[in-house]
XYZ file of C-alpha atoms in Angstrom:
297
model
C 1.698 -47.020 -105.602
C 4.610 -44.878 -107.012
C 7.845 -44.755 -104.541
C 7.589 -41.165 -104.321
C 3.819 -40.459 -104.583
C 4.105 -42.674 -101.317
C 6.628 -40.969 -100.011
C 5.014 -37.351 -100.948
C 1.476 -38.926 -99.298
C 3.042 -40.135 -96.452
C 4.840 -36.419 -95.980
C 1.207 -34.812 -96.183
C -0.018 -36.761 -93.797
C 2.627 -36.348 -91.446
C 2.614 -32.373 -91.885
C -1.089 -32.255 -91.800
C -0.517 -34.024 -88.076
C 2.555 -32.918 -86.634
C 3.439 -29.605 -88.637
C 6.058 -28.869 -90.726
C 9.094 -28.564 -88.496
C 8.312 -31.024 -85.822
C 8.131 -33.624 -88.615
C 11.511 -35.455 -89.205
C 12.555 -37.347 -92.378
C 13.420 -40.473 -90.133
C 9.852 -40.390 -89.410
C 8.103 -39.922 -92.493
C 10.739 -43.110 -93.897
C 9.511 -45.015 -90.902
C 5.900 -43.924 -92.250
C 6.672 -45.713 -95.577
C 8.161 -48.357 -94.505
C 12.088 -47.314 -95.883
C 15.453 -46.495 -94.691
C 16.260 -42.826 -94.061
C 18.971 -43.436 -96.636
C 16.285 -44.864 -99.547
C 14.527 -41.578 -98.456
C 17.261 -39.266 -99.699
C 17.889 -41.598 -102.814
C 14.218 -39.717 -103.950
C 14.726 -36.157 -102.054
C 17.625 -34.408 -101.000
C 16.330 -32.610 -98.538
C 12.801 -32.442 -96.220
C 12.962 -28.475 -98.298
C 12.676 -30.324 -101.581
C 10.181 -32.868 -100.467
C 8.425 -29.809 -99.555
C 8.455 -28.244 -102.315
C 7.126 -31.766 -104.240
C 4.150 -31.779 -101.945
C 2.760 -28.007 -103.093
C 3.768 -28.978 -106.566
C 1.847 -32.368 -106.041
C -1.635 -30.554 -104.731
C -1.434 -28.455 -107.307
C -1.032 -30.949 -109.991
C -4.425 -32.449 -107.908
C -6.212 -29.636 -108.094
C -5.714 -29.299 -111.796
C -6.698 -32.875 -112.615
C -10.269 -31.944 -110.589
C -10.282 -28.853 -113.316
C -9.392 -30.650 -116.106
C -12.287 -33.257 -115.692
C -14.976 -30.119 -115.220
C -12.893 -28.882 -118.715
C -13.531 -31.773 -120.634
C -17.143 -32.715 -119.445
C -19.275 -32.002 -122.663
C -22.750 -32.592 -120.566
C -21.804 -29.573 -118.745
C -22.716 -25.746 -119.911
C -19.965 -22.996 -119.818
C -20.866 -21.064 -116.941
C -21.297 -23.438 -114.299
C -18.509 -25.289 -115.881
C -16.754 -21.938 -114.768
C -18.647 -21.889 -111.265
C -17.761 -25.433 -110.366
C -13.267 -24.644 -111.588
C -14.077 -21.269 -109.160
C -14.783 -23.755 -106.465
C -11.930 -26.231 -106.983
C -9.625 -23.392 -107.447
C -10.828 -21.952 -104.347
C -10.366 -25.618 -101.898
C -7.188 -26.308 -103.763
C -5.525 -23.149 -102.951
C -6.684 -23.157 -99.244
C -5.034 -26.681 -98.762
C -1.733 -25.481 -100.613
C -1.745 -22.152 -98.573
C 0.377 -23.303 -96.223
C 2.351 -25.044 -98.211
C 2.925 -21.917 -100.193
C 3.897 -20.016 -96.883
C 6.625 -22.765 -95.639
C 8.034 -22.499 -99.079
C 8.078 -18.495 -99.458
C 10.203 -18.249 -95.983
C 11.633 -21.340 -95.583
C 13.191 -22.866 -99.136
C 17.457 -22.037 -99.143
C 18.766 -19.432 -102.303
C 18.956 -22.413 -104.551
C 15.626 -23.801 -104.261
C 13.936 -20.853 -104.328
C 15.263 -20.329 -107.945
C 13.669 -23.481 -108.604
C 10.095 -22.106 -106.724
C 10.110 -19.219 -108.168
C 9.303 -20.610 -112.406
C 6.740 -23.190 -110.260
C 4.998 -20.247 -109.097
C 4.718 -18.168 -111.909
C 3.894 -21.223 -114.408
C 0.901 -22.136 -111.796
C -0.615 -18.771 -111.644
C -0.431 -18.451 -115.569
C -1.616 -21.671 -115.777
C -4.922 -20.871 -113.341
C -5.321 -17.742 -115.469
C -5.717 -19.332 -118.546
C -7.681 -21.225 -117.758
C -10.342 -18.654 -116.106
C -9.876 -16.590 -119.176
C -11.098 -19.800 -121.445
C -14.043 -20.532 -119.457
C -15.241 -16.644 -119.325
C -14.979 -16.790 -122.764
C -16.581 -19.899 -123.551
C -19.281 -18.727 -120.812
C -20.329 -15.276 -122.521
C -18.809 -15.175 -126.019
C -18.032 -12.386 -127.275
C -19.397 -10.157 -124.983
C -16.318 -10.459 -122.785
C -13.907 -9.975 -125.268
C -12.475 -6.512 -124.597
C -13.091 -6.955 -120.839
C -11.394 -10.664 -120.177
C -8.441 -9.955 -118.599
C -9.667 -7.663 -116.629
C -12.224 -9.861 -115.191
C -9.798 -12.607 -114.646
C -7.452 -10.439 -112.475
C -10.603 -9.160 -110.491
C -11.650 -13.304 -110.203
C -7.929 -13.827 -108.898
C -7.753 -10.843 -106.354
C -11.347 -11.536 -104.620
C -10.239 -15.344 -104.099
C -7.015 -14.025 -102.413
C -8.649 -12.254 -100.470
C -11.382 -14.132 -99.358
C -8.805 -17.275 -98.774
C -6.856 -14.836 -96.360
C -9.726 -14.045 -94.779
C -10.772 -17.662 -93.970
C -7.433 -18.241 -92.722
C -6.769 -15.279 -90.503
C -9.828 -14.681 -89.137
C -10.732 -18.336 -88.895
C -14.090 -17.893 -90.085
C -16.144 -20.666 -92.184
C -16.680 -19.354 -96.064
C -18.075 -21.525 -98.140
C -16.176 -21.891 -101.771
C -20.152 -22.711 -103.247
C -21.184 -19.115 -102.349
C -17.798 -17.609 -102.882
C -18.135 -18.918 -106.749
C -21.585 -17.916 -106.804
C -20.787 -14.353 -105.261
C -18.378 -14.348 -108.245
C -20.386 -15.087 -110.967
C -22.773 -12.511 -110.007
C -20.641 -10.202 -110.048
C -19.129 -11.056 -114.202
C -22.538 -11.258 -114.657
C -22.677 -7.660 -113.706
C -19.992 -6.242 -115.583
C -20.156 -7.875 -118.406
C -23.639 -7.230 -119.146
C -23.480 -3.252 -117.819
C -24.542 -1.206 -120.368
C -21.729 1.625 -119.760
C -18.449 0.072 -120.039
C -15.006 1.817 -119.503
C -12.307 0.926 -121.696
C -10.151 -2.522 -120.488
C -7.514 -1.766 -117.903
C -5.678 -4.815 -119.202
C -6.117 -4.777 -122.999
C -5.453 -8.314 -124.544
C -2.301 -7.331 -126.318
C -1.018 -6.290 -122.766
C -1.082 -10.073 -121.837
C -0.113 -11.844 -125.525
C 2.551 -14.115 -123.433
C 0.386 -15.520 -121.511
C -1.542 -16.470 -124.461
C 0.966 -17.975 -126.642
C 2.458 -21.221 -126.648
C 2.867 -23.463 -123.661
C 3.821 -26.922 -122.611
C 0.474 -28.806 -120.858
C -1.001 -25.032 -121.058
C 1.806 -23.858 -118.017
C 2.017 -20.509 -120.435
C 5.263 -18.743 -118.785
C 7.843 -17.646 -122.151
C 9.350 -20.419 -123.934
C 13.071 -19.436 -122.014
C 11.512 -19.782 -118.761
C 10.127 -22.902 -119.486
C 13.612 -23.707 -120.791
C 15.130 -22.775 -117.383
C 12.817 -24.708 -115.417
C 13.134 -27.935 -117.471
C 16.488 -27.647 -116.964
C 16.301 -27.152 -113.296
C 14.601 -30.440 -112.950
C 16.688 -32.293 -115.032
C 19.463 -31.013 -112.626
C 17.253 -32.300 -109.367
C 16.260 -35.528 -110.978
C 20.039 -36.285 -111.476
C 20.825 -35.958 -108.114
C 18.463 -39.002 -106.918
C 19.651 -40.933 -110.094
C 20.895 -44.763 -109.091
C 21.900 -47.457 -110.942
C 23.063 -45.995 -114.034
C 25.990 -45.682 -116.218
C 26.307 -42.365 -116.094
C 27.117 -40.800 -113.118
C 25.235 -37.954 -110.726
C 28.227 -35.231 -111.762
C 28.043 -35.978 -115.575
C 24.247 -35.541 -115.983
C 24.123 -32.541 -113.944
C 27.508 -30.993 -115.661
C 25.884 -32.310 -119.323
C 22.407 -30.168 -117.962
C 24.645 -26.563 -116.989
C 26.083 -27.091 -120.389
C 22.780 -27.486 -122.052
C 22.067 -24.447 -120.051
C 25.018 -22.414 -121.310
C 24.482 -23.673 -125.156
C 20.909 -22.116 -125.354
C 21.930 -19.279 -123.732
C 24.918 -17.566 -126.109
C 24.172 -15.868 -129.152
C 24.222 -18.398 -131.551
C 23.356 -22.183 -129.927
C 25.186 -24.799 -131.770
C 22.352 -27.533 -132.853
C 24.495 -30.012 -133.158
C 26.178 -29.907 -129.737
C 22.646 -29.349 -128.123
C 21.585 -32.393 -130.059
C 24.572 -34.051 -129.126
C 24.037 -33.445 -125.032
C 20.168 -34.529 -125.392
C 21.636 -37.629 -126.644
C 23.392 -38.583 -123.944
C 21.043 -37.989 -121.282
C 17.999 -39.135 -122.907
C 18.492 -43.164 -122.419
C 17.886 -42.573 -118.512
C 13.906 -43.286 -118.148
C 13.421 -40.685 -115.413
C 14.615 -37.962 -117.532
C 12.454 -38.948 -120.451
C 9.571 -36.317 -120.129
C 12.219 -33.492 -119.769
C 13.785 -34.474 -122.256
C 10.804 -34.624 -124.467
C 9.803 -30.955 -123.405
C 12.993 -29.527 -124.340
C 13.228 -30.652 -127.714
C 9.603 -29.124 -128.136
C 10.780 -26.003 -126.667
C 13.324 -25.923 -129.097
C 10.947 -26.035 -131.954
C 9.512 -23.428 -130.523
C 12.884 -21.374 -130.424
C 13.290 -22.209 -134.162
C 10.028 -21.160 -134.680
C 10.346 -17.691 -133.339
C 13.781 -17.336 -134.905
C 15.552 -18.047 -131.445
């Protein structure tokens, strides 16, 4: 198994039995079998470990989605039932998660949650907004987005629900409860005109890396961000923690001023993009820079 999928599996665990702040990061390295100091060689911090494990149940839940997605034996609405139901399960176990990280996470890694968040939820809604379409056609056209913030508010609420009051809902009748309900609206004779029209929500149709559709210069910053994390557990290499992180703020300040130079940005890319860890950031940002070029900046 992966170093820090272990480590991130052996935090859950740990969490899940002892809570949050009564769990140590001496004890989840004696968990795994490591050295407190091999521990912070992968996270800085039990905040940022944290803040791996949401990412990491999330990342879960969508691999459960994606497999619904690509299953061709399936038809579109109970494709969309059965993503209302992992949706609804993988939120519930990341609900806490999400609450530790709202009220616990310092100023800097909150800058760092914040992107997460927002790329997650546009992710999710995307993703209802395909299925409803692929589920009634053209019918739902006018009406999508509309639908898929009514999907998004009933699961909230129904998840706080189950959590405050303790109470056992069931996510098979909670997706069934919903499709009932599209089915209603959607095939209402009377319709009112969209509260959301589609061109209201264009950016969260457009272009987006692994379909996380947040703007291209938010994607920027939080590609960025990582490659600044990453760096800081970096070992063994020529190039040391201060240069990669300096090499990312200047990345950072390049794209940002009024007219980037390509050939420093190339330049900076360059140097960071022999280190194997940074490889998949470093692939995103030249796409994202295509994209820039694209859209004349």
């Amino acid at each position: 198994m992966d170093k820090r999928k272990n480590i991130i599996e052996a935090a859950m665990k740990l969490f899940a039995a002892h809570g949050y702040f009564s769990t140590s990061m001496q004890e989840i390295a004696s968990e795994c079998g490591m050295s407190k100091g091999s521990l912070y060689n992968s996270f800085e911090s039990k905040e940022d470990l944290l803040l791996q494990v949401f990412q990491y149940n999330h990342e879960n839940m969508m691999k459960r989605a994606q497999y619904i997605t690509i299953d061709t034996t399936i038809l579109p609405k109970e494709k969309l039932r059965r993503l209302l139901v992992v949706e609804f399960e993988g939120i519930l176990q990341n609900k806490e998660y999400f609450n530790l990280l709202s009220t616990s996470l310092p100023n800097d890694k909150r800058n760092q949650f914040r992107p997460l968040i927002r790329r997650m939820r546009a992710e999710m809604m995307n993703w209802h907004k395909d299925m409803i379409q692929q589920a009634y056609t053209e019918k739902v056209n006018d009406h999508v987005w509309d639908i898929v913030i009514t999907i998004h508010g009933v699961l909230k609420e129904f998840i706080q629900f189950k959590i405050q009051e303790k109470i056992e809902i069931e996510p098979e009748r909670v997706a069934a409860f919903l499709l009932f309900n599209i089915d209603a609206m959607i095939n209402h004779e009377e319709k009112p005109s969209p509260v959301i029209p589609r061109q209201m929500m264009k950016s969260y149709e457009t272009f987006a890396i692994d379909k996380n559709v947040i703007s291209s210069k938010e994607q920027m910053a939080e590609v960025l961000e990582r490659v600044k994390q990453k760096s800081k557990t970096i070992k063994d290499s020529e190039k040391s923690t201060s240069d990669l992180i300096a090499t990312a703020s200047l990345l950072e300040e390049e794209l940002d001023s009024k007219e980037p130079r390509k050939f420093l940005i190339d330049a900076l890319l360059t140097y960071v993009e022999e280190i194997p860890v940074l490889e998949q950031e470093i692939k995103e940002i030249r796409i994202l820079l295509d994209v820039f070029d694209h859209q004349g900046g």
